[in-house]
PDB file of C-alpha atoms in Angstrom:
ATOM      1  CA  MET A   1      -3.879   6.246  18.154  1.00 42.00           C
ATOM      2  CA  PRO A   2      -2.650   3.543  20.467  1.00 46.00           C
ATOM      3  CA  GLY A   3      -1.138   0.103  19.775  1.00 48.00           C
ATOM      4  CA  ARG A   4      -3.583  -2.929  20.391  1.00 49.00           C
ATOM      5  CA  ARG A   5      -3.089  -5.978  21.683  1.00 51.00           C
ATOM      6  CA  MET A   6      -4.800  -9.169  20.852  1.00 51.00           C
ATOM      7  CA  LEU A   7      -3.178 -12.816  22.703  1.00 53.00           C
ATOM      8  CA  ILE A   8      -4.021 -15.756  20.902  1.00 49.00           C
ATOM      9  CA  GLY A   9      -3.970 -18.830  23.092  1.00 51.00           C
ATOM     10  CA  GLY A  10      -1.136 -21.775  21.380  1.00 46.00           C
ATOM     11  CA  ALA A  11      -2.696 -25.298  21.644  1.00 43.00           C
ATOM     12  CA  LEU A  12       0.164 -26.134  24.632  1.00 38.00           C
ATOM     13  CA  ALA A  13      -0.914 -29.884  24.783  1.00 39.00           C
ATOM     14  CA  ALA A  14      -0.034 -30.165  20.690  1.00 41.00           C
ATOM     15  CA  ALA A  15       3.472 -28.924  21.770  1.00 41.00           C
ATOM     16  CA  ALA A  16       3.910 -31.480  24.552  1.00 41.00           C
ATOM     17  CA  ILE A  17       4.611 -33.682  21.647  1.00 38.00           C
ATOM     18  CA  ARG A  18       7.147 -32.350  19.995  1.00 41.00           C
ATOM     19  CA  PRO A  19      10.450 -33.566  19.864  1.00 40.00           C
ATOM     20  CA  ALA A  20      12.632 -31.797  22.129  1.00 39.00           C
ATOM     21  CA  ALA A  21      14.323 -29.932  19.720  1.00 37.00           C
ATOM     22  CA  SER A  22      11.872 -28.636  18.336  1.00 41.00           C
ATOM     23  CA  GLN A  23       9.910 -26.834  21.818  1.00 52.00           C
ATOM     24  CA  ALA A  24      13.508 -24.394  21.822  1.00 84.00           C
ATOM     25  CA  TRP A  25      11.329 -21.831  20.101  1.00 93.00           C
ATOM     26  CA  PRO A  26       9.441 -20.688  20.264  1.00 94.00           C
ATOM     27  CA  ASP A  27       9.771 -20.293  23.851  1.00 92.00           C
ATOM     28  CA  ARG A  28       7.218 -17.283  24.212  1.00 95.00           C
ATOM     29  CA  PRO A  29       5.127 -15.803  23.199  1.00 97.00           C
ATOM     30  CA  ILE A  30       5.378 -14.574  18.987  1.00 98.00           C
ATOM     31  CA  ARG A  31       4.139 -10.792  19.100  1.00 98.00           C
ATOM     32  CA  ILE A  32       3.412  -9.980  15.545  1.00 98.00           C
ATOM     33  CA  ILE A  33       3.742  -6.049  14.559  1.00 98.00           C
ATOM     34  CA  ALA A  34       1.114  -4.898  12.435  1.00 96.00           C
ATOM     35  CA  PRO A  35       1.869  -2.037  10.938  1.00 94.00           C
ATOM     36  CA  TYR A  36      -2.017  -0.239  10.007  1.00 89.00           C
ATOM     37  CA  ALA A  37      -4.938   1.035  12.024  1.00 85.00           C
ATOM     38  CA  PRO A  38      -7.422  -1.743  14.246  1.00 89.00           C
ATOM     39  CA  GLY A  39      -9.907  -3.021  11.257  1.00 84.00           C
ATOM     40  CA  GLY A  40      -8.284  -2.691   8.268  1.00 81.00           C
ATOM     41  CA  GLN A  41      -7.284  -4.836   5.763  1.00 84.00           C
ATOM     42  CA  SER A  42      -3.736  -6.003   7.704  1.00 90.00           C
ATOM     43  CA  ASP A  43      -4.831  -6.307  10.689  1.00 92.00           C
ATOM     44  CA  THR A  44      -8.507  -8.591   9.681  1.00 92.00           C
ATOM     45  CA  VAL A  45      -7.120 -10.770   7.820  1.00 95.00           C
ATOM     46  CA  VAL A  46      -3.484 -11.054  10.884  1.00 97.00           C
ATOM     47  CA  ARG A  47      -6.732 -11.666  13.160  1.00 97.00           C
ATOM     48  CA  LEU A  48      -8.066 -14.425  11.772  1.00 97.00           C
ATOM     49  CA  LEU A  49      -5.121 -16.306  10.281  1.00 98.00           C
ATOM     50  CA  ALA A  50      -3.203 -16.054  14.259  1.00 98.00           C
ATOM     51  CA  PRO A  51      -5.731 -18.889  16.269  1.00 97.00           C
ATOM     52  CA  LYS A  52      -4.391 -21.441  12.919  1.00 98.00           C
ATOM     53  CA  MET A  53      -0.717 -20.776  13.294  1.00 98.00           C
ATOM     54  CA  ALA A  54      -1.199 -20.462  17.223  1.00 98.00           C
ATOM     55  CA  GLU A  55      -2.356 -23.531  17.639  1.00 97.00           C
ATOM     56  CA  HIS A  56       1.079 -24.951  14.945  1.00 97.00           C
ATOM     57  CA  LEU A  57       2.963 -23.475  17.070  1.00 97.00           C
ATOM     58  CA  GLY A  58       2.438 -24.681  20.229  1.00 95.00           C
ATOM     59  CA  GLN A  59       2.479 -20.772  21.840  1.00 96.00           C
ATOM     60  CA  GLY A  60       0.531 -17.710  21.887  1.00 97.00           C
ATOM     61  CA  ILE A  61       0.604 -14.904  19.328  1.00 98.00           C
ATOM     62  CA  VAL A  62       0.312 -10.907  20.311  1.00 98.00           C
ATOM     63  CA  ILE A  63      -0.811  -8.960  16.925  1.00 98.00           C
ATOM     64  CA  GLU A  64       0.420  -4.925  17.772  1.00 97.00           C
ATOM     65  CA  ASN A  65      -0.834  -2.382  15.659  1.00 96.00           C
ATOM     66  CA  ARG A  66       2.312  -0.144  14.761  1.00 94.00           C
ATOM     67  CA  THR A  67       0.899   3.142  13.335  1.00 91.00           C
ATOM     68  CA  GLY A  68       1.918   5.956  11.439  1.00 87.00           C
ATOM     69  CA  ALA A  69       4.605   6.821   7.813  1.00 85.00           C
ATOM     70  CA  GLY A  70       3.164   4.306   5.973  1.00 83.00           C
ATOM     71  CA  GLY A  71       3.750   1.488   7.635  1.00 90.00           C
ATOM     72  CA  SER A  72       7.575   1.667   8.028  1.00 94.00           C
ATOM     73  CA  ILE A  73       7.243   2.801  11.978  1.00 95.00           C
ATOM     74  CA  GLY A  74       6.290  -0.878  12.722  1.00 96.00           C
ATOM     75  CA  ALA A  75       8.323  -2.498  10.064  1.00 97.00           C
ATOM     76  CA  GLY A  76      11.043  -0.094  12.025  1.00 97.00           C
ATOM     77  CA  ALA A  77      10.600  -1.495  14.756  1.00 97.00           C
ATOM     78  CA  VAL A  78      10.759  -4.557  13.070  1.00 98.00           C
ATOM     79  CA  ALA A  79      14.078  -3.873  11.265  1.00 98.00           C
ATOM     80  CA  GLN A  80      15.680  -3.726  14.789  1.00 97.00           C
ATOM     81  CA  SER A  81      13.689  -6.359  16.588  1.00 97.00           C
ATOM     82  CA  PRO A  82      16.579  -9.582  17.302  1.00 97.00           C
ATOM     83  CA  ALA A  83      16.780 -11.875  14.865  1.00 97.00           C
ATOM     84  CA  ASP A  84      15.507 -15.111  16.560  1.00 96.00           C
ATOM     85  CA  GLY A  85      11.658 -15.623  15.488  1.00 97.00           C
ATOM     86  CA  HIS A  86       9.488 -14.077  17.834  1.00 97.00           C
ATOM     87  CA  THR A  87       9.165 -10.881  16.174  1.00 98.00           C
ATOM     88  CA  LEU A  88       7.138 -10.403  13.500  1.00 98.00           C
ATOM     89  CA  LEU A  89       6.069  -7.499  10.786  1.00 98.00           C
ATOM     90  CA  PHE A  90       2.669  -8.420   8.882  1.00 98.00           C
ATOM     91  CA  GLU A  91       2.642  -6.291   6.025  1.00 96.00           C
ATOM     92  CA  SER A  92       0.953  -4.976   2.173  1.00 91.00           C
ATOM     93  CA  PHE A  93       2.331  -3.724  -0.981  1.00 91.00           C
ATOM     94  CA  ALA A  94       3.100  -0.820   1.263  1.00 88.00           C
ATOM     95  CA  PHE A  95       6.145  -2.640   1.546  1.00 94.00           C
ATOM     96  CA  LEU A  96       7.190  -2.515  -2.049  1.00 95.00           C
ATOM     97  CA  VAL A  97       6.823   1.495  -2.458  1.00 90.00           C
ATOM     98  CA  VAL A  98       7.592   2.882   0.619  1.00 91.00           C
ATOM     99  CA  PRO A  99      11.494   2.836   0.162  1.00 93.00           C
ATOM    100  CA  PHE A 100      10.571   4.514  -2.642  1.00 92.00           C
ATOM    101  CA  ILE A 101       8.863   7.523  -1.759  1.00 88.00           C
ATOM    102  CA  VAL A 102       9.890   8.129   2.806  1.00 88.00           C
ATOM    103  CA  LYS A 103      12.979   9.676   2.995  1.00 87.00           C
ATOM    104  CA  GLY A 104      15.006   9.186   6.675  1.00 90.00           C
ATOM    105  CA  LEU A 105      14.476   5.693   6.653  1.00 94.00           C
ATOM    106  CA  THR A 106      16.992   4.195   9.081  1.00 94.00           C
ATOM    107  CA  PHE A 107      16.963   0.826   7.230  1.00 97.00           C
ATOM    108  CA  ASP A 108      16.842  -0.933   4.126  1.00 96.00           C
ATOM    109  CA  TYR A 109      13.372  -2.969   3.096  1.00 97.00           C
ATOM    110  CA  GLU A 110      15.542  -5.121   0.956  1.00 96.00           C
ATOM    111  CA  THR A 111      17.599  -6.010   2.850  1.00 97.00           C
ATOM    112  CA  ALA A 112      16.178  -6.005   6.742  1.00 98.00           C
ATOM    113  CA  PHE A 113      13.559  -8.394   6.308  1.00 98.00           C
ATOM    114  CA  ALA A 114      12.781 -12.414   5.066  1.00 98.00           C
ATOM    115  CA  PRO A 115       8.935 -13.185   3.265  1.00 98.00           C
ATOM    116  CA  VAL A 116       7.786 -16.503   4.758  1.00 98.00           C
ATOM    117  CA  GLY A 117       5.470 -16.234   3.175  1.00 98.00           C
ATOM    118  CA  GLN A 118       1.900 -14.451   1.192  1.00 97.00           C
ATOM    119  CA  ALA A 119      -1.635 -15.307   2.534  1.00 97.00           C
ATOM    120  CA  VAL A 120      -4.150 -13.456   0.388  1.00 95.00           C
ATOM    121  CA  ALA A 121      -3.938 -10.880  -2.295  1.00 91.00           C
ATOM    122  CA  LEU A 122      -6.362  -8.291  -3.154  1.00 85.00           C
ATOM    123  CA  PRO A 123      -7.622  -6.324  -5.882  1.00 83.00           C
ATOM    124  CA  TYR A 124      -8.595  -2.118  -4.423  1.00 91.00           C
ATOM    125  CA  VAL A 125     -11.877  -0.310  -5.161  1.00 96.00           C
ATOM    126  CA  LEU A 126     -12.590   3.059  -6.381  1.00 98.00           C
ATOM    127  CA  VAL A 127     -14.466   4.289  -4.065  1.00 98.00           C
ATOM    128  CA  VAL A 128     -16.742   7.502  -4.003  1.00 98.00           C
ATOM    129  CA  ARG A 129     -19.418   9.852  -0.984  1.00 98.00           C
ATOM    130  CA  HIS A 130     -22.877   8.472  -1.787  1.00 96.00           C
ATOM    131  CA  ASP A 131     -23.524  11.738  -3.088  1.00 97.00           C
ATOM    132  CA  PHE A 132     -21.098  11.543  -5.232  1.00 98.00           C
ATOM    133  CA  PRO A 133     -21.673  13.455  -8.419  1.00 96.00           C
ATOM    134  CA  ALA A 134     -20.186  10.266 -10.923  1.00 96.00           C
ATOM    135  CA  GLN A 135     -21.776   7.278 -11.107  1.00 96.00           C
ATOM    136  CA  ASP A 136     -18.228   5.085 -13.423  1.00 97.00           C
ATOM    137  CA  VAL A 137     -14.975   5.859 -13.835  1.00 98.00           C
ATOM    138  CA  ALA A 138     -15.586   7.728 -16.926  1.00 98.00           C
ATOM    139  CA  GLY A 139     -18.318  10.375 -15.323  1.00 98.00           C
ATOM    140  CA  PHE A 140     -15.014  10.996 -12.561  1.00 98.00           C
ATOM    141  CA  ARG A 141     -12.590  11.294 -14.433  1.00 98.00           C
ATOM    142  CA  ALA A 142     -15.013  14.089 -16.200  1.00 98.00           C
ATOM    143  CA  TYR A 143     -15.714  15.125 -12.636  1.00 98.00           C
ATOM    144  CA  ALA A 144     -12.185  15.580 -11.977  1.00 98.00           C
ATOM    145  CA  LYS A 145     -10.800  17.215 -15.076  1.00 97.00           C
ATOM    146  CA  ALA A 146     -13.738  20.245 -14.057  1.00 98.00           C
ATOM    147  CA  HIS A 147     -12.552  20.675 -10.602  1.00 97.00           C
ATOM    148  CA  PRO A 148      -9.349  19.678  -9.670  1.00 97.00           C
ATOM    149  CA  GLY A 149      -8.357  18.969  -6.311  1.00 97.00           C
ATOM    150  CA  VAL A 150     -10.924  16.243  -5.672  1.00 98.00           C
ATOM    151  CA  SER A 151     -10.520  14.248  -2.657  1.00 98.00           C
ATOM    152  CA  TYR A 152      -9.579  10.935  -2.176  1.00 98.00           C
ATOM    153  CA  GLY A 153      -8.119   8.783   0.778  1.00 97.00           C
ATOM    154  CA  THR A 154      -5.868   5.985   0.755  1.00 94.00           C
ATOM    155  CA  PRO A 155      -4.760   3.025   3.676  1.00 86.00           C
ATOM    156  CA  GLY A 156      -1.776   5.367   4.150  1.00 84.00           C
ATOM    157  CA  ILE A 157       1.393   6.789   1.957  1.00 83.00           C
ATOM    158  CA  GLY A 158       2.729   3.852  -0.822  1.00 81.00           C
ATOM    159  CA  THR A 159      -0.357   1.728  -0.492  1.00 83.00           C
ATOM    160  CA  VAL A 160      -1.576   0.368  -3.527  1.00 87.00           C
ATOM    161  CA  GLY A 161      -4.529   3.167  -2.477  1.00 91.00           C
ATOM    162  CA  HIS A 162      -1.773   5.610  -3.007  1.00 91.00           C
ATOM    163  CA  LEU A 163      -0.494   3.996  -6.464  1.00 90.00           C
ATOM    164  CA  ALA A 164      -3.236   3.920  -8.007  1.00 93.00           C
ATOM    165  CA  GLY A 165      -4.431   7.330  -7.123  1.00 95.00           C
ATOM    166  CA  ALA A 166      -1.287   8.477  -8.766  1.00 91.00           C
ATOM    167  CA  LEU A 167      -1.310   6.378 -12.129  1.00 91.00           C
ATOM    168  CA  LEU A 168      -5.310   7.051 -12.450  1.00 95.00           C
ATOM    169  CA  GLU A 169      -4.059  11.223 -11.993  1.00 95.00           C
ATOM    170  CA  ARG A 170      -0.956  10.549 -15.100  1.00 92.00           C
ATOM    171  CA  ARG A 171      -3.081   8.266 -16.751  1.00 94.00           C
ATOM    172  CA  ALA A 172      -6.066  10.019 -17.102  1.00 96.00           C
ATOM    173  CA  GLY A 173      -5.025  13.748 -16.638  1.00 96.00           C
ATOM    174  CA  ILE A 174      -6.417  14.943 -13.667  1.00 97.00           C
ATOM    175  CA  ARG A 175      -5.585  15.907 -10.413  1.00 96.00           C
ATOM    176  CA  LEU A 176      -5.881  14.609  -7.567  1.00 97.00           C
ATOM    177  CA  GLU A 177      -5.294  15.318  -3.961  1.00 96.00           C
ATOM    178  CA  HIS A 178      -4.258  12.400  -1.736  1.00 96.00           C
ATOM    179  CA  ILE A 179      -5.593  12.176   1.942  1.00 96.00           C
ATOM    180  CA  PRO A 180      -3.148   9.767   3.637  1.00 92.00           C
ATOM    181  CA  TYR A 181      -4.930   7.759   6.656  1.00 91.00           C
ATOM    182  CA  ARG A 182      -3.599   5.385   9.168  1.00 83.00           C
ATOM    183  CA  GLY A 183      -5.328   2.376   8.593  1.00 82.00           C
ATOM    184  CA  GLY A 184      -7.939   1.590   5.381  1.00 87.00           C
ATOM    185  CA  ALA A 185     -10.976   2.122   8.312  1.00 88.00           C
ATOM    186  CA  GLU A 186     -10.325   5.343   8.928  1.00 93.00           C
ATOM    187  CA  SER A 187     -10.639   6.958   5.698  1.00 95.00           C
ATOM    188  CA  ALA A 188     -13.723   4.287   5.183  1.00 96.00           C
ATOM    189  CA  ARG A 189     -15.674   6.791   8.378  1.00 96.00           C
ATOM    190  CA  ASP A 190     -14.255  10.183   6.612  1.00 97.00           C
ATOM    191  CA  LEU A 191     -15.816   8.824   3.068  1.00 98.00           C
ATOM    192  CA  ALA A 192     -19.061   8.249   4.735  1.00 97.00           C
ATOM    193  CA  GLY A 193     -19.471  10.955   7.056  1.00 97.00           C
ATOM    194  CA  GLY A 194     -18.140  13.328   3.688  1.00 96.00           C
ATOM    195  CA  VAL A 195     -14.986  14.307   4.920  1.00 97.00           C
ATOM    196  CA  ILE A 196     -13.763  14.152   1.807  1.00 98.00           C
ATOM    197  CA  ASP A 197     -14.582  13.463  -2.292  1.00 98.00           C
ATOM    198  CA  ALA A 198     -13.333   9.429  -2.834  1.00 98.00           C
ATOM    199  CA  ALA A 199     -11.965   6.670  -1.383  1.00 98.00           C
ATOM    200  CA  ILE A 200      -8.904   3.854  -2.905  1.00 97.00           C
ATOM    201  CA  GLY A 201      -9.259   0.604  -0.170  1.00 93.00           C
ATOM    202  CA  THR A 202      -9.667  -2.555   0.045  1.00 86.00           C
ATOM    203  CA  ALA A 203     -13.290  -4.688  -0.540  1.00 83.00           C
ATOM    204  CA  ASN A 204     -12.667  -5.651   2.849  1.00 79.00           C
ATOM    205  CA  THR A 205     -12.923  -1.828   4.137  1.00 87.00           C
ATOM    206  CA  PHE A 206     -15.393  -0.716   2.094  1.00 93.00           C
ATOM    207  CA  GLY A 207     -17.441  -3.678   0.190  1.00 91.00           C
ATOM    208  CA  PRO A 208     -20.162  -3.531   3.769  1.00 92.00           C
ATOM    209  CA  LEU A 209     -20.210   0.072   2.719  1.00 96.00           C
ATOM    210  CA  ILE A 210     -21.358  -0.312  -0.924  1.00 96.00           C
ATOM    211  CA  GLN A 211     -24.119  -2.133  -0.090  1.00 94.00           C
ATOM    212  CA  ASP A 212     -26.063  -0.268   2.723  1.00 95.00           C
ATOM    213  CA  GLY A 213     -25.540   2.181   0.261  1.00 96.00           C
ATOM    214  CA  LYS A 214     -23.158   4.620   2.705  1.00 97.00           C
ATOM    215  CA  VAL A 215     -20.287   4.726  -0.680  1.00 98.00           C
ATOM    216  CA  ARG A 216     -20.872   4.051  -4.241  1.00 98.00           C
ATOM    217  CA  GLY A 217     -18.670   1.680  -5.671  1.00 97.00           C
ATOM    218  CA  LEU A 218     -16.592   2.647  -8.952  1.00 98.00           C
ATOM    219  CA  ALA A 219     -14.023   0.315  -9.709  1.00 98.00           C
ATOM    220  CA  LEU A 220     -11.641  -2.111  -9.274  1.00 96.00           C
ATOM    221  CA  THR A 221      -7.744  -1.480  -9.747  1.00 94.00           C
ATOM    222  CA  SER A 222      -7.452  -5.274 -10.487  1.00 90.00           C
ATOM    223  CA  GLY A 223      -6.865  -5.991 -14.310  1.00 87.00           C
ATOM    224  CA  GLU A 224      -9.508  -8.412 -13.738  1.00 87.00           C
ATOM    225  CA  ARG A 225     -12.423  -9.025 -12.030  1.00 89.00           C
ATOM    226  CA  ARG A 226     -11.816 -10.865  -8.492  1.00 82.00           C
ATOM    227  CA  GLY A 227     -12.346 -10.813  -5.278  1.00 77.00           C
ATOM    228  CA  SER A 228     -16.666  -9.603  -3.322  1.00 81.00           C
ATOM    229  CA  LEU A 229     -16.782  -7.509  -5.417  1.00 87.00           C
ATOM    230  CA  ARG A 230     -16.418  -8.828  -8.629  1.00 88.00           C
ATOM    231  CA  SER A 231     -19.417  -7.511 -10.069  1.00 93.00           C
ATOM    232  CA  LEU A 232     -17.715  -3.694 -10.595  1.00 96.00           C
ATOM    233  CA  PRO A 233     -15.790  -3.130 -13.908  1.00 97.00           C
ATOM    234  CA  THR A 234     -12.097  -2.298 -13.118  1.00 97.00           C
ATOM    235  CA  ILE A 235     -10.625   0.203 -14.092  1.00 97.00           C
ATOM    236  CA  ALA A 236      -9.158  -1.139 -16.993  1.00 96.00           C
ATOM    237  CA  GLU A 237     -12.504  -1.975 -18.604  1.00 96.00           C
ATOM    238  CA  SER A 238     -13.591   1.563 -18.002  1.00 97.00           C
ATOM    239  CA  GLY A 239     -10.730   3.403 -20.123  1.00 96.00           C
ATOM    240  CA  PHE A 240      -7.878   2.554 -19.320  1.00 96.00           C
ATOM    241  CA  PRO A 241      -6.447  -0.313 -20.601  1.00 95.00           C
ATOM    242  CA  GLY A 242      -3.616  -2.365 -18.992  1.00 89.00           C
ATOM    243  CA  TYR A 243      -4.235  -0.994 -15.207  1.00 92.00           C
ATOM    244  CA  ASP A 244      -3.337  -3.270 -12.668  1.00 88.00           C
ATOM    245  CA  LEU A 245      -2.808  -3.044  -9.243  1.00 88.00           C
ATOM    246  CA  THR A 246      -3.530  -6.141  -7.176  1.00 87.00           C
ATOM    247  CA  SER A 247      -2.598  -5.248  -3.028  1.00 88.00           C
ATOM    248  CA  TRP A 248      -1.533  -8.175  -1.123  1.00 93.00           C
ATOM    249  CA  ASN A 249      -0.294  -8.962   2.576  1.00 95.00           C
ATOM    250  CA  GLY A 250       2.020 -11.684   3.445  1.00 97.00           C
ATOM    251  CA  LEU A 251       3.892 -12.029   6.561  1.00 98.00           C
ATOM    252  CA  PHE A 252       8.048 -11.196   7.740  1.00 98.00           C
ATOM    253  CA  ALA A 253      10.762 -12.350   9.751  1.00 98.00           C
ATOM    254  CA  PRO A 254      13.593  -9.850  10.507  1.00 98.00           C
ATOM    255  CA  ALA A 255      16.972 -10.792   8.561  1.00 98.00           C
ATOM    256  CA  GLY A 256      19.030 -13.688   9.670  1.00 97.00           C
ATOM    257  CA  THR A 257      16.613 -15.664  11.092  1.00 97.00           C
ATOM    258  CA  PRO A 258      17.580 -18.985  11.676  1.00 97.00           C
ATOM    259  CA  ALA A 259      16.548 -21.760   8.540  1.00 97.00           C
ATOM    260  CA  PRO A 260      14.665 -23.555  10.665  1.00 96.00           C
ATOM    261  CA  VAL A 261      12.949 -20.881  12.672  1.00 97.00           C
ATOM    262  CA  MET A 262      11.651 -20.346   8.975  1.00 97.00           C
ATOM    263  CA  ALA A 263      10.653 -23.378   7.525  1.00 97.00           C
ATOM    264  CA  ARG A 264       8.386 -23.758  11.150  1.00 97.00           C
ATOM    265  CA  LEU A 265       6.616 -20.191  10.471  1.00 98.00           C
ATOM    266  CA  GLU A 266       5.914 -21.113   7.015  1.00 98.00           C
ATOM    267  CA  ALA A 267       4.999 -24.327   7.666  1.00 98.00           C
ATOM    268  CA  ALA A 268       2.623 -22.289  10.483  1.00 98.00           C
ATOM    269  CA  LEU A 269       1.340 -19.826   7.792  1.00 98.00           C
ATOM    270  CA  LEU A 270       0.351 -22.428   5.451  1.00 97.00           C
ATOM    271  CA  ALA A 271      -1.143 -24.613   7.938  1.00 97.00           C
ATOM    272  CA  ALA A 272      -3.331 -21.458   8.870  1.00 98.00           C
ATOM    273  CA  THR A 273      -4.637 -20.198   4.769  1.00 97.00           C
ATOM    274  CA  GLY A 274      -4.939 -23.673   4.192  1.00 96.00           C
ATOM    275  CA  ASP A 275      -7.361 -24.266   7.307  1.00 97.00           C
ATOM    276  CA  PRO A 276     -11.047 -24.835   5.327  1.00 97.00           C
ATOM    277  CA  ALA A 277     -12.763 -22.849   8.394  1.00 97.00           C
ATOM    278  CA  THR A 278      -9.798 -19.915   7.956  1.00 97.00           C
ATOM    279  CA  GLN A 279     -10.506 -19.615   4.147  1.00 96.00           C
ATOM    280  CA  GLU A 280     -14.341 -19.030   4.749  1.00 94.00           C
ATOM    281  CA  ARG A 281     -13.300 -16.245   6.649  1.00 93.00           C
ATOM    282  CA  LEU A 282     -10.615 -14.927   4.598  1.00 93.00           C
ATOM    283  CA  THR A 283     -12.612 -15.083   1.505  1.00 88.00           C
ATOM    284  CA  MET A 284     -16.020 -13.041   3.332  1.00 84.00           C
ATOM    285  CA  ALA A 285     -13.617 -10.501   3.950  1.00 81.00           C
ATOM    286  CA  GLY A 286     -12.938  -9.438   0.775  1.00 78.00           C
ATOM    287  CA  ASN A 287      -9.680 -11.259   0.081  1.00 87.00           C
ATOM    288  CA  ASP A 288      -8.378 -14.508  -2.533  1.00 89.00           C
ATOM    289  CA  VAL A 289      -6.817 -16.698  -0.678  1.00 94.00           C
ATOM    290  CA  VAL A 290      -2.985 -17.808  -1.456  1.00 91.00           C
ATOM    291  CA  THR A 291      -1.442 -20.791  -0.709  1.00 85.00           C
ATOM    292  CA  GLU A 292       2.316 -20.839  -1.667  1.00 83.00           C
ATOM    293  CA  GLY A 293       5.319 -20.492   0.687  1.00 89.00           C
ATOM    294  CA  SER A 294       8.442 -18.625   1.132  1.00 96.00           C
ATOM    295  CA  ALA A 295       9.752 -19.530  -2.003  1.00 96.00           C
ATOM    296  CA  ALA A 296       7.226 -17.751  -4.880  1.00 95.00           C
ATOM    297  CA  PHE A 297       6.480 -15.076  -1.939  1.00 96.00           C
ATOM    298  CA  ALA A 298      10.130 -13.539  -2.326  1.00 96.00           C
ATOM    299  CA  ALA A 299      10.181 -13.735  -5.969  1.00 95.00           C
ATOM    300  CA  ARG A 300       7.136 -12.124  -6.426  1.00 92.00           C
ATOM    301  CA  ILE A 301       8.604  -9.428  -4.099  1.00 95.00           C
ATOM    302  CA  GLN A 302      11.421  -9.243  -6.665  1.00 94.00           C
ATOM    303  CA  ARG A 303       8.825  -9.211 -10.045  1.00 90.00           C
ATOM    304  CA  GLU A 304       6.512  -6.248  -8.065  1.00 91.00           C
ATOM    305  CA  ARG A 305       9.492  -4.454  -6.737  1.00 94.00           C
ATOM    306  CA  ALA A 306      10.582  -3.266 -10.242  1.00 90.00           C
ATOM    307  CA  VAL A 307       7.422  -2.707 -11.278  1.00 87.00           C
ATOM    308  CA  VAL A 308       7.077  -0.200  -8.426  1.00 91.00           C
ATOM    309  CA  LYS A 309      10.374   1.606  -9.198  1.00 92.00           C
ATOM    310  CA  GLN A 310       8.923   1.997 -12.678  1.00 88.00           C
ATOM    311  CA  ILE A 311       5.595   3.793 -11.752  1.00 88.00           C
ATOM    312  CA  VAL A 312       7.162   5.720  -8.967  1.00 90.00           C
ATOM    313  CA  ALA A 313       9.627   7.490 -11.692  1.00 89.00           C
ATOM    314  CA  GLN A 314       6.347   7.683 -13.847  1.00 84.00           C
ATOM    315  CA  THR A 315       4.507   9.340 -11.658  1.00 83.00           C
ATOM    316  CA  GLY A 316       7.060  11.138  -9.807  1.00 83.00           C
ATOM    317  CA  LEU A 317       4.895   9.669  -6.613  1.00 82.00           C
ATOM    318  CA  ARG A 318       6.069  10.755  -3.472  1.00 78.00           C
ATOM    319  CA  ALA A 319       5.305  11.388   0.451  1.00 73.00           C
ATOM    320  CA  GLU A 320       2.750  13.842   1.155  1.00 60.00           C
TER     321      GLU A 320
END
């Protein structure tokens, strides 16, 4: 799908009252690459954050969708960009998974980026088409055992959906067929149309379809009930204790971006996630808003990278 762009005007009047030294950056619109399809989780969240970030920075923000290869095409574009703070990456949990399962990457996820901050956290949800012969996880497992190769769509290779499906296969002793899409919106369309049997995606993507009865929600992937779909049970409480995969979205800059620029980016993101109106919109879209800065986000990435490495090794997860 061709990249979609959006320009959000900055508060130029606010910029005019800042000291001259702070006006050296940004001196032109900032480009944030969302490496997934328009209408999906990452795209939705960054477009909700961008207006307040632009206002705080006094400069416009351009959102560009660069899809494909589990997000690595968009990530690669940012990795190869100048480390001047004018090109950024808005990523998901797939940031941690892709390096372990996609071969031939031309950059190193671990060293190519500097974390600016986390924006939201959210569980994924296991959903099935409206006429699927299962009402809960136990029924899904029984059907999948009797009919190997039940298809499930995800927002792409390396996403929490992909990881969650592989982990469920291993824990439940079933065989599923993974169908990676360029984003959650595309998998939702095909599930609602009966093209695939199931999907694992975000509450933002599937919540409205569940409410309209076009698909059926079975369980959350998080360790506890949370978010806008907290009425659903978790996979953990549905017979698989300890099962816990929670996604997130966060902002990254190319490694080597100057510290003063990183500090201003962090402050802009915190201004957006701390804004009550923005928080309300993010919550309504199924997100748990996070107001932690770069240090906490970097620590999370370090912890979860080790967990992902272990799960990939245990499940044999790979890019199809």
